[in-house]
mmCIF file of C-alpha atoms and ligand atoms in Angstrom:
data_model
loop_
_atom_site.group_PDB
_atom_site.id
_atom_site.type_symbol
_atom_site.label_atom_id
_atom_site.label_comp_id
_atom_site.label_asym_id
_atom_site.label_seq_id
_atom_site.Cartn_x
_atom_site.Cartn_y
_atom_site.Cartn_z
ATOM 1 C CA UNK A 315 46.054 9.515 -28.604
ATOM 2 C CA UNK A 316 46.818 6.053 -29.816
ATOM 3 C CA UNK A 317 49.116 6.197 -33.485
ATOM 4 C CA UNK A 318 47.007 4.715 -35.896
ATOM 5 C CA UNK A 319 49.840 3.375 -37.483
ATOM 6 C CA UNK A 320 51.783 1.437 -35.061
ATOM 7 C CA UNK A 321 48.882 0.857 -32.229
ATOM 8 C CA UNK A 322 47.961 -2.962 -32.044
ATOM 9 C CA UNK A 323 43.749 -2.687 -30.756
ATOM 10 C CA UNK A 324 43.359 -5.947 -29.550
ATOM 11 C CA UNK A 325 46.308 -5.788 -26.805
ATOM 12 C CA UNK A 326 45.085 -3.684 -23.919
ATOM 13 C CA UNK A 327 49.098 -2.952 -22.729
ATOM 14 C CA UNK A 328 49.729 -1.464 -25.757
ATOM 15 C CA UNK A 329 46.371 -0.128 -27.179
ATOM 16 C CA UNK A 330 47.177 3.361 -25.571
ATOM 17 C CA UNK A 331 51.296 4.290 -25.191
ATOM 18 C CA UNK A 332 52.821 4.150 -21.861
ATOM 19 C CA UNK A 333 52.262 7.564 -20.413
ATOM 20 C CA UNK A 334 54.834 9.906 -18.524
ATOM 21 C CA UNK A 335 53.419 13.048 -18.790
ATOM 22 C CA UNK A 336 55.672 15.906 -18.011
ATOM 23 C CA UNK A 337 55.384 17.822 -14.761
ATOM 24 C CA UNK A 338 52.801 20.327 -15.399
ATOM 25 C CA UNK A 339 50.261 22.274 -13.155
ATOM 26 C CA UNK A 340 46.992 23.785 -14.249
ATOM 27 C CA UNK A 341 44.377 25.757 -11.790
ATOM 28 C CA UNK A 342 41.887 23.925 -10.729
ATOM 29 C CA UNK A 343 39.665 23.072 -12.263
ATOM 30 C CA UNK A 344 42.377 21.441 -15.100
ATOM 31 C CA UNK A 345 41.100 21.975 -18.786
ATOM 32 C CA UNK A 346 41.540 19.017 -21.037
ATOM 33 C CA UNK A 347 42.124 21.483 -23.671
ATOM 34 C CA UNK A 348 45.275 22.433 -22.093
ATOM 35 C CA UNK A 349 46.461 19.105 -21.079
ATOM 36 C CA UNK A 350 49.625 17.800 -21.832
ATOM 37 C CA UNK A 351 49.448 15.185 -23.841
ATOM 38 C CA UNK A 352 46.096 15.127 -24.805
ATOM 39 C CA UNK A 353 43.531 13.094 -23.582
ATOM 40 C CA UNK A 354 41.578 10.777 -25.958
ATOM 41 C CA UNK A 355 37.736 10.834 -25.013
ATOM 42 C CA UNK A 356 36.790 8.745 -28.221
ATOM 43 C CA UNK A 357 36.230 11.323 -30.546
ATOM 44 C CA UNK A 358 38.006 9.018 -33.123
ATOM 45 C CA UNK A 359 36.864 5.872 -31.886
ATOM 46 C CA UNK A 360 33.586 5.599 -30.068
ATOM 47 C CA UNK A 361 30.881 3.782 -32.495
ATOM 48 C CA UNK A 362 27.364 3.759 -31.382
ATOM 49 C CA UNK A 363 24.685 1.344 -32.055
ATOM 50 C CA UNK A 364 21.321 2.974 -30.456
ATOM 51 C CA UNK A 365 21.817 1.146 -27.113
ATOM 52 C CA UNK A 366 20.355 4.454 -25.804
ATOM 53 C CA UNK A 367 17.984 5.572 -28.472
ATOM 54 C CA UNK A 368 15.581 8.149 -27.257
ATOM 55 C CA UNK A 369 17.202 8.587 -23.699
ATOM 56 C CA UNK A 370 17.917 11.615 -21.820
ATOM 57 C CA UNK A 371 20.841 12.140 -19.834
ATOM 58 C CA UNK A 372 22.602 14.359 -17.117
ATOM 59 C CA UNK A 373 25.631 13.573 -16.848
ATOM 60 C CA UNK A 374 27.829 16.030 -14.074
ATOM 61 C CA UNK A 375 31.299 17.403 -15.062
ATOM 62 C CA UNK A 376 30.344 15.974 -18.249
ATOM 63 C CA UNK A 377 33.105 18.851 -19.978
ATOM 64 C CA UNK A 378 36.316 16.807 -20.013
ATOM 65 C CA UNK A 379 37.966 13.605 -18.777
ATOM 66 C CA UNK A 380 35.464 11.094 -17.702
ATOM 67 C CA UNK A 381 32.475 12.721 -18.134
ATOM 68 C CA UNK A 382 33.390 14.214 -21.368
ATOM 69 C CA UNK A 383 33.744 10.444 -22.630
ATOM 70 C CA UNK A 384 30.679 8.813 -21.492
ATOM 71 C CA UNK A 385 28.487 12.309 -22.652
ATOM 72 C CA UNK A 386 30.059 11.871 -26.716
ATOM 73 C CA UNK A 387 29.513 7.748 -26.050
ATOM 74 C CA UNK A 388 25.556 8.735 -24.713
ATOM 75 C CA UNK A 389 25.079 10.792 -27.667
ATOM 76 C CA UNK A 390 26.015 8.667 -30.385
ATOM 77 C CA UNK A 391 24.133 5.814 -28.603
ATOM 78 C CA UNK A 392 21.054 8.004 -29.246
ATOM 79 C CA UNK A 393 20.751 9.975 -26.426
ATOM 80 C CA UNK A 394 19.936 13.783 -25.768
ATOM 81 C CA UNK A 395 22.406 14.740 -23.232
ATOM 82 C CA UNK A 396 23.043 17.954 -20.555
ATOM 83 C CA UNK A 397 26.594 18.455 -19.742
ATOM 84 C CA UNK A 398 27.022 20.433 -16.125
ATOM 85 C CA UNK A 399 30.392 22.217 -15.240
ATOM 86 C CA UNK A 400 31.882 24.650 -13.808
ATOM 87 C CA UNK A 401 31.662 27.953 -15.516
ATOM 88 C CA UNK A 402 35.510 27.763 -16.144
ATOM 89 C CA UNK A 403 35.159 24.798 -18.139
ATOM 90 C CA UNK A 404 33.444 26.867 -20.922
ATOM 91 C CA UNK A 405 35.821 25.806 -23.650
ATOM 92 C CA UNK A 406 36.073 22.157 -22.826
ATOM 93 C CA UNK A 407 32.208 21.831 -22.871
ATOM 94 C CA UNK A 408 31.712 23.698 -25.958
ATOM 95 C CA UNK A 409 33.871 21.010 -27.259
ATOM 96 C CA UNK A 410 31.910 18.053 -25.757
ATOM 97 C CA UNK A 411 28.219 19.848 -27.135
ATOM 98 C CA UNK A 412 30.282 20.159 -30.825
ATOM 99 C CA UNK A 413 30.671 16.381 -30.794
ATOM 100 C CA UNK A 414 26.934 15.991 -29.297
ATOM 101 C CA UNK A 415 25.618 18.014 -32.438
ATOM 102 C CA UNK A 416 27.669 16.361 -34.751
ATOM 103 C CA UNK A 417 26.166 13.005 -33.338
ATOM 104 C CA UNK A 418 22.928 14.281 -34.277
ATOM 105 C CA UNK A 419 21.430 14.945 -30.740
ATOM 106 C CA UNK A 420 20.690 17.751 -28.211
ATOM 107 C CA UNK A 421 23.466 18.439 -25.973
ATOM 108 C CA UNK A 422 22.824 21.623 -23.644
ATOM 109 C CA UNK A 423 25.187 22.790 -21.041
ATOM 110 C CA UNK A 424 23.976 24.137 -17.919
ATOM 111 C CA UNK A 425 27.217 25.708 -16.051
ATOM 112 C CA UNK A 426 27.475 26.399 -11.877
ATOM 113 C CA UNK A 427 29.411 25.380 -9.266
ATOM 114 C CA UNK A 428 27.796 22.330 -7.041
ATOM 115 C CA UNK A 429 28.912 24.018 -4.339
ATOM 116 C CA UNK A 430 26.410 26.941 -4.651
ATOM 117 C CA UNK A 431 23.224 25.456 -2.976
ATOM 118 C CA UNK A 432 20.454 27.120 -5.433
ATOM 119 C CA UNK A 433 22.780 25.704 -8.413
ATOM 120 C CA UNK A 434 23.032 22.286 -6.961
ATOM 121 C CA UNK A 435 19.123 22.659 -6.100
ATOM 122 C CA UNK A 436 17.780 23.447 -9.322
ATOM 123 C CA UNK A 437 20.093 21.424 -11.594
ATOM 124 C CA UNK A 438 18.185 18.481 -12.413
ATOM 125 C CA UNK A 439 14.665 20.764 -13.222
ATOM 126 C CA UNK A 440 16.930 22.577 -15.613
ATOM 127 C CA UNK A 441 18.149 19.735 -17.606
ATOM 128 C CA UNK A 442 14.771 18.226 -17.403
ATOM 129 C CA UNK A 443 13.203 21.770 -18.955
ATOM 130 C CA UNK A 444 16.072 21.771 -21.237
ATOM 131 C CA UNK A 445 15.867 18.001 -22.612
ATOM 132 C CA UNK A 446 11.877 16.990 -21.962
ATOM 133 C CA UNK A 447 12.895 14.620 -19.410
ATOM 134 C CA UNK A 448 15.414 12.630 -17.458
ATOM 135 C CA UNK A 449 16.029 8.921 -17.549
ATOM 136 C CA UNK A 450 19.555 8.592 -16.957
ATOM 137 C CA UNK A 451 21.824 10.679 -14.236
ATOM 138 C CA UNK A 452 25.347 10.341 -13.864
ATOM 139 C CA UNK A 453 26.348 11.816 -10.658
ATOM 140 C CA UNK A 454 30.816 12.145 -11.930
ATOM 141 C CA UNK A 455 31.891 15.539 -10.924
ATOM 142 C CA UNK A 456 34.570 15.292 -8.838
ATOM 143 C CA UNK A 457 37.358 17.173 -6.462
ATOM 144 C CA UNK A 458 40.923 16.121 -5.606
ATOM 145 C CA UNK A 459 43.481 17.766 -4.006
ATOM 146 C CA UNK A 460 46.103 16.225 -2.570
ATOM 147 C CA UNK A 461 47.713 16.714 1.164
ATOM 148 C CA UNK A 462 50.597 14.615 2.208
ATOM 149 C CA UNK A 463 49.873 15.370 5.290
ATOM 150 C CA UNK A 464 46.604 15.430 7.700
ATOM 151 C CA UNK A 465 47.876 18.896 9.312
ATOM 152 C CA UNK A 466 47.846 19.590 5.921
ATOM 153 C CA UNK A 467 44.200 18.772 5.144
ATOM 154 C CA UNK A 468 41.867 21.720 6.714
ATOM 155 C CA UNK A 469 38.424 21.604 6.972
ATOM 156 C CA UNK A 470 37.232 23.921 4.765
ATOM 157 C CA UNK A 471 38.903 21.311 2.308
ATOM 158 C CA UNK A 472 37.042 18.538 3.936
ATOM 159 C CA UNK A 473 34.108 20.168 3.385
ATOM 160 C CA UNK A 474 34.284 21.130 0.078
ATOM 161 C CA UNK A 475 35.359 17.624 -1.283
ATOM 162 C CA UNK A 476 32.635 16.210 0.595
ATOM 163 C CA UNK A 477 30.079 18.814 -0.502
ATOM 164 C CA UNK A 478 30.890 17.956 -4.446
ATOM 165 C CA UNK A 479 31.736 14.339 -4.445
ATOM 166 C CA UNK A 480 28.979 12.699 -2.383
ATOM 167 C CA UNK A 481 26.745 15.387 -0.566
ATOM 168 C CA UNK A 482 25.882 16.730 -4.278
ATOM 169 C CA UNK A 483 24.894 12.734 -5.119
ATOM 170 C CA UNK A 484 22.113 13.057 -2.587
ATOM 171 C CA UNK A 485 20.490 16.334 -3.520
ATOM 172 C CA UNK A 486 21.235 15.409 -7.277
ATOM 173 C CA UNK A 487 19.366 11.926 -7.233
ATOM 174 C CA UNK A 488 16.424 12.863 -4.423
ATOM 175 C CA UNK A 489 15.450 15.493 -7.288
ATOM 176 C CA UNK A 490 15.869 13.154 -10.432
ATOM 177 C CA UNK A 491 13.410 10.827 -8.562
ATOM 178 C CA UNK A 492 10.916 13.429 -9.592
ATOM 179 C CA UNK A 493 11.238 12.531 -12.940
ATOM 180 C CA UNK A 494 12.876 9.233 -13.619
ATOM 181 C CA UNK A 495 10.757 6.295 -14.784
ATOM 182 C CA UNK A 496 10.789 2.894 -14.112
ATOM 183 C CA UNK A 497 13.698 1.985 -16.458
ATOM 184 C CA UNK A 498 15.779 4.862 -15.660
ATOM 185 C CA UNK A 499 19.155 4.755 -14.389
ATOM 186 C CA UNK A 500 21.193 6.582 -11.481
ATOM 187 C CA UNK A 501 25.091 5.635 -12.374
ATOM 188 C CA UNK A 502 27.626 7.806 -10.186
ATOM 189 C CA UNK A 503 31.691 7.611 -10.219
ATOM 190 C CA UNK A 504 33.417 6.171 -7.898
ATOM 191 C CA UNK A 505 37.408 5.134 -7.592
ATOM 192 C CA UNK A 506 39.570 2.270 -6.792
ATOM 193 C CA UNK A 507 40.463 4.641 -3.874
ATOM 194 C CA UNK A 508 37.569 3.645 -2.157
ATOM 195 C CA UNK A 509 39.023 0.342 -1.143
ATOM 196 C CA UNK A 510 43.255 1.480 -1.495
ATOM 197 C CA UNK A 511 43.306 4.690 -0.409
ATOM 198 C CA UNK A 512 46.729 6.768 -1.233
ATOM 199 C CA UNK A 513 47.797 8.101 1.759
ATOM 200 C CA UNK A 514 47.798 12.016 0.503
ATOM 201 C CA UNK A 515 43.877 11.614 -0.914
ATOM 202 C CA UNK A 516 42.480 11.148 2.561
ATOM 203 C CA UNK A 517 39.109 13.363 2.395
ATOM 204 C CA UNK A 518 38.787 12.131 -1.402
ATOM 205 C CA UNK A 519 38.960 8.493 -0.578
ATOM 206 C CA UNK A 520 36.612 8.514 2.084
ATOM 207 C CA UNK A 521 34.339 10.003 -0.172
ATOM 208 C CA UNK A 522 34.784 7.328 -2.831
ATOM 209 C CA UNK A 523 33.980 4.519 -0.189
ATOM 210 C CA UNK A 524 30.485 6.361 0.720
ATOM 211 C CA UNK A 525 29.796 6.438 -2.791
ATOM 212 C CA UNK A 526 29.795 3.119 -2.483
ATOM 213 C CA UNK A 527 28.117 2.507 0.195
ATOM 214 C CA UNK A 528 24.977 5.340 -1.329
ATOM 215 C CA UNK A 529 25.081 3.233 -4.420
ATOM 216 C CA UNK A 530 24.180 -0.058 -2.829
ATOM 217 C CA UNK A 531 22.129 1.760 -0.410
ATOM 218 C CA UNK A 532 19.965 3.336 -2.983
ATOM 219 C CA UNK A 533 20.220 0.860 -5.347
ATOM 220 C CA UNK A 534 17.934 -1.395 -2.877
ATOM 221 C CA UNK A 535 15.837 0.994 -2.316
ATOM 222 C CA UNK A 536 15.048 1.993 -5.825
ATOM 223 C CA UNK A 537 15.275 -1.526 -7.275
ATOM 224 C CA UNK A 538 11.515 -2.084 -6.795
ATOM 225 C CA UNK A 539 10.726 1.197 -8.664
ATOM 226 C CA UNK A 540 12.782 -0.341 -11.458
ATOM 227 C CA UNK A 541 15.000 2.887 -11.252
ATOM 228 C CA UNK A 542 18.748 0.846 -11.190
ATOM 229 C CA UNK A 543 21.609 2.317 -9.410
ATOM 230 C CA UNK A 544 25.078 1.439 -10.073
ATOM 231 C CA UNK A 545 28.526 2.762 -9.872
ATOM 232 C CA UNK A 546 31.957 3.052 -12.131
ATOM 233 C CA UNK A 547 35.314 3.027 -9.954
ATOM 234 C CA UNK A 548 38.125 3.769 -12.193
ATOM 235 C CA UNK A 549 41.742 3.295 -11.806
ATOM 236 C CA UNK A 550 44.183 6.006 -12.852
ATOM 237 C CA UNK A 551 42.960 7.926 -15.860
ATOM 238 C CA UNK A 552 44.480 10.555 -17.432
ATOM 239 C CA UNK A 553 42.238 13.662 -16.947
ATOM 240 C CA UNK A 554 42.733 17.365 -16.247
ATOM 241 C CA UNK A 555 41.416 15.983 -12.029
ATOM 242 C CA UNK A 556 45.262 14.917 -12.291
ATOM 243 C CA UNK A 557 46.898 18.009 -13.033
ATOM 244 C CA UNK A 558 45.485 21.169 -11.079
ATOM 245 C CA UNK A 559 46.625 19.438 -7.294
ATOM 246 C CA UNK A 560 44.939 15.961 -7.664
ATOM 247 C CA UNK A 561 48.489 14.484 -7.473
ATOM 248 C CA UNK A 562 51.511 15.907 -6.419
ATOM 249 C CA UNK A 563 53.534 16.991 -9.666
ATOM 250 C CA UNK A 564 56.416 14.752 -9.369
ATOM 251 C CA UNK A 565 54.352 12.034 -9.607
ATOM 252 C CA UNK A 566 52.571 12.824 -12.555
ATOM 253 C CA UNK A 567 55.442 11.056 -14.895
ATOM 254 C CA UNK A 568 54.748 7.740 -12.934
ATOM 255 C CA UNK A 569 51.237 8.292 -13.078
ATOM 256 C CA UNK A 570 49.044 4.593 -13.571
ATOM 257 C CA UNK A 571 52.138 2.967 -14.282
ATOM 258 C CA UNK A 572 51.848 0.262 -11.106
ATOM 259 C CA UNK A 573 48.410 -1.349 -12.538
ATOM 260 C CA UNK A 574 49.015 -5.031 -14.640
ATOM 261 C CA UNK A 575 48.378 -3.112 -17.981
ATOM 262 C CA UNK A 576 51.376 -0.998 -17.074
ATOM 263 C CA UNK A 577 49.902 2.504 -17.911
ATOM 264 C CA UNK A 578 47.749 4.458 -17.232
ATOM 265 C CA UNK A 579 43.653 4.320 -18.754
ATOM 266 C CA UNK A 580 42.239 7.217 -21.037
ATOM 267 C CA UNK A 581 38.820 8.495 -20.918
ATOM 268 C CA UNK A 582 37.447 6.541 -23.944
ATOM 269 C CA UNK A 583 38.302 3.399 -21.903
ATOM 270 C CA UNK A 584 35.578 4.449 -19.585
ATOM 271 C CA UNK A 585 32.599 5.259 -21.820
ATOM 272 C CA UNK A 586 31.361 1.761 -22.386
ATOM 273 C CA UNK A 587 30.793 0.775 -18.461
ATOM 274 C CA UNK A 588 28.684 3.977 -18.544
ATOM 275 C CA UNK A 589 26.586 3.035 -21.699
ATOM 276 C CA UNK A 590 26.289 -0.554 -20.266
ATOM 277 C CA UNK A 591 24.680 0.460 -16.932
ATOM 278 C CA UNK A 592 22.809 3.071 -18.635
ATOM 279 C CA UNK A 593 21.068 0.744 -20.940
ATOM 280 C CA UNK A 594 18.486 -2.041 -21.187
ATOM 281 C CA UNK A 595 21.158 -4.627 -21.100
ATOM 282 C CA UNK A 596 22.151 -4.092 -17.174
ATOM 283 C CA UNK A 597 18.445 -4.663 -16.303
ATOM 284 C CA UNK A 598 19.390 -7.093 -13.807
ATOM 285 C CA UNK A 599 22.459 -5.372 -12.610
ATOM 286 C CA UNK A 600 21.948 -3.041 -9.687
ATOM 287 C CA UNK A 601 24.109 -2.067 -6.551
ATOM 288 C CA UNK A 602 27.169 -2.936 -9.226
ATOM 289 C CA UNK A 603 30.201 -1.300 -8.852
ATOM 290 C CA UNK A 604 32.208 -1.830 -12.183
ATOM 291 C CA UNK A 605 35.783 -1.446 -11.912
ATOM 292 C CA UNK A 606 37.618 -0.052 -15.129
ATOM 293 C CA UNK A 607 41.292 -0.231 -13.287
ATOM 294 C CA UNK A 608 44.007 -1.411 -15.513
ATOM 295 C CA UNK A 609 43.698 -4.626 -12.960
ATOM 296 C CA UNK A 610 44.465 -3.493 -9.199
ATOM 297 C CA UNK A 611 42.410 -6.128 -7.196
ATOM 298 C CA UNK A 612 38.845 -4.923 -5.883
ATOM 299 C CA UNK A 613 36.836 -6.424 -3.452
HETATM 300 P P1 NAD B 1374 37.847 15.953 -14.682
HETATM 301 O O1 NAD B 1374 38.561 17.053 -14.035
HETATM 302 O O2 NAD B 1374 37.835 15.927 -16.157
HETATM 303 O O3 NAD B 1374 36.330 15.910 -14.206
HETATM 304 C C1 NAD B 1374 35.924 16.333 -12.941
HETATM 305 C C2 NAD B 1374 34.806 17.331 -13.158
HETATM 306 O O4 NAD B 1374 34.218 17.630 -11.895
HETATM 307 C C3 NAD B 1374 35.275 18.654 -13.707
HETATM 308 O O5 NAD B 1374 35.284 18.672 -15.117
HETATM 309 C C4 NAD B 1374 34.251 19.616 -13.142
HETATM 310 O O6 NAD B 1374 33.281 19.948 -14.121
HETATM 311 C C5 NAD B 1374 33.574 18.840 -12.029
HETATM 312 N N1 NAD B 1374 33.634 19.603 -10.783
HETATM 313 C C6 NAD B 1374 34.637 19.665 -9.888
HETATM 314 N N2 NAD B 1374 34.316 20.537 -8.907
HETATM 315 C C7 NAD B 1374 33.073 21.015 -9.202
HETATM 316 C C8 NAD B 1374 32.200 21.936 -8.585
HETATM 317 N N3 NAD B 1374 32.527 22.575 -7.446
HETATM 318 N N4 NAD B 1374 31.008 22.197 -9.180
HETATM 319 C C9 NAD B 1374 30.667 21.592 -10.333
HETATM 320 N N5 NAD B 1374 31.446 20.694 -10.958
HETATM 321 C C10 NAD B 1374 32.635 20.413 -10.397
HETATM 322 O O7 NAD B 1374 38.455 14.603 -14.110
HETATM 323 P P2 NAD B 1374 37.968 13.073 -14.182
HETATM 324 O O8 NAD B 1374 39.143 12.310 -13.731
HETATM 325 O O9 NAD B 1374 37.336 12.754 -15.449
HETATM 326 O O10 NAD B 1374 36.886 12.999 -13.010
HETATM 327 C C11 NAD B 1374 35.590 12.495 -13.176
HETATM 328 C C12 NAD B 1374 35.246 11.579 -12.019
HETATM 329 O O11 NAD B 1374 36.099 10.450 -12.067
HETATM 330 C C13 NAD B 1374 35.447 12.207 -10.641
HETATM 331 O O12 NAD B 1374 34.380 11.836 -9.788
HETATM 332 C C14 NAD B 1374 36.733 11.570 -10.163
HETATM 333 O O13 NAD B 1374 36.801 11.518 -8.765
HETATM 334 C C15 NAD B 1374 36.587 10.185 -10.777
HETATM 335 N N6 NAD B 1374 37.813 9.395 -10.846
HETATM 336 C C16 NAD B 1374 38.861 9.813 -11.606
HETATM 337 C C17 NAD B 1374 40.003 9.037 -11.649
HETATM 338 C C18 NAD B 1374 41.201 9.426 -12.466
HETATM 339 O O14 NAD B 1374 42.253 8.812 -12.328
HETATM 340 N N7 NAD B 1374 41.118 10.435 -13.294
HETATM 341 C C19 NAD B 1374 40.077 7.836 -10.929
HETATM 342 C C20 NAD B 1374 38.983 7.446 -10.182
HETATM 343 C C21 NAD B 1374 37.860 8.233 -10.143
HETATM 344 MG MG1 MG B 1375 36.588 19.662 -16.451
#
């Protein structure tokens, strides 16, 4: 959380501190609200101005990190907004729907795990009941786990990373195409892994690249039914994914600090690449893959 006091805003090394979180290990899935230090998902900071008046959102593991950010940015842009999470996550989402209300707008969670087919399968009819509609999905639940190792790696892992990160994007969007209009937005998370994979994030890397390549895919072939589909890769953020097995511990005190800006990102840092390819302003940006990295090189 940035010290009112001594943070300078307008430099992005300094705007957050330098992080070296201590060594710390949470079940998965992590809960920000046990995360050590806290993560700042611009609660204090975010400041809307109706770029999303009216909307209606989805927005997958929208309880903490990431998601958590862009679902209290969509709401104070205007928005009505469904969180989804896994049932675990109860007390970070009641959070997130806290700062929804407060904004002024419906925020209904809808919890399951995405890798129980009838959740995954009757997800998007549910937020649609639950909001009147669906114009914006953001497909950002994610799973890492780290192996060093690819004897390390089994399959049931495989499959299970595969199932939540991009098999879920398929199901997720073929049923939002039910109900989005022309205008309407498909926006799913990607990750500067997708083009420098670590070598212990194997399965969750490839993943990121096909995210990728769906969100170009798709993004062509719902251009002409001026539905836009775009993607976020971030760099190294400081979320809960971190802490319960996405990186090794003794890592964690290095974490983001190889990118130009020197540390690692926070979750607030995300929510405006989210609200831009959400709204009215991207309407000639499709097939986009924004990177919000700190400064590694993309492609
Ligand atoms: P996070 O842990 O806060 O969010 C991930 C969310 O995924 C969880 O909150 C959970 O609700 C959801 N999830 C995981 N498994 C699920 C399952 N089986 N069923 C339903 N939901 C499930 O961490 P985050 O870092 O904010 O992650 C959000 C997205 O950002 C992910 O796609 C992640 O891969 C991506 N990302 C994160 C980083 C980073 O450094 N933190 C970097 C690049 C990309
Ligand atoms: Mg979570």
């Amino acid at each position: 959380m940035p010290d009112e006091t001594t943070t300078d805003l307008n430099n992005p090394v300094t705007k957050y501190p330098k992080l070296s979180p201590p060594q710390q290990d949470q079940p998965e899935p992590g809960l920000d609200a046990k995360l050590e230090p806290r993560a700042d998902l611009g609660e204090k900071s975010y400041q809307g101005s109706g770029r999303l008046a009216g909307r209606k959102a989805l927005i997958t593991g929208g309880d903490s990190g990431i998601g958590a950010a862009v679902a209290i940015a969509y709401a104070r842009e205007g928005a009505d907004v469904a969180i989804a999470y896994l049932p675990a996550e109860e007390e970070d989402a009641r959070h997130v729907l806290e700062q929804i209300d407060a904004a002024g707008r419906t925020g209904v969670g809808l919890p399951g795990d995405l890798l129980d087919l009838d959740y995954r399968g009757r997800l998007v009819d549910d937020a649609v009941e639950a909001l009147g509609g669906l114009d914006i999905l953001v497909n950002n639940a994610g799973k890492q786990i780290f192996a060093e190792q690819l004897e390390d790696l089994d399959d049931d892992q495989v499959e299970q990373t595969f199932q939540v990160n991009i098999m879920a994007m398929f199901t997720l969007s073929r049923a939002a195409l039910k109900h989005l209009p022309a205008g309407g937005a498909i926006i799913n998370t990607t990750s500067i892994q997708a083009y420098e994979p670590s070598a212990h994030l194997l399965d969750y890397a490839t993943t990121k690249a096909a995210i990728n390549a769906f969100t170009k895919g798709l993004a062509e072939q719902l251009g002409p039914r001026g539905i836009r589909v775009n993607a976020v890769a971030p760099g190294p953020i400081w979320t809960p994914l971190q802490v319960s097995d996405g990186q090794p511990k003794e890592r964690l005190p290095t974490f983001g600090h190889d990118v130009p800006l020197g540390r690692a990102g926070q979750p607030a840092e995300l929510a405006a690449a989210y609200v831009f390819l959400a709204s009215e302003d991207a309407s000639y940006v499709l097939g986009e893959t924004l990177n919000v990295n700190g400064g590694k090189a993309s492609p």
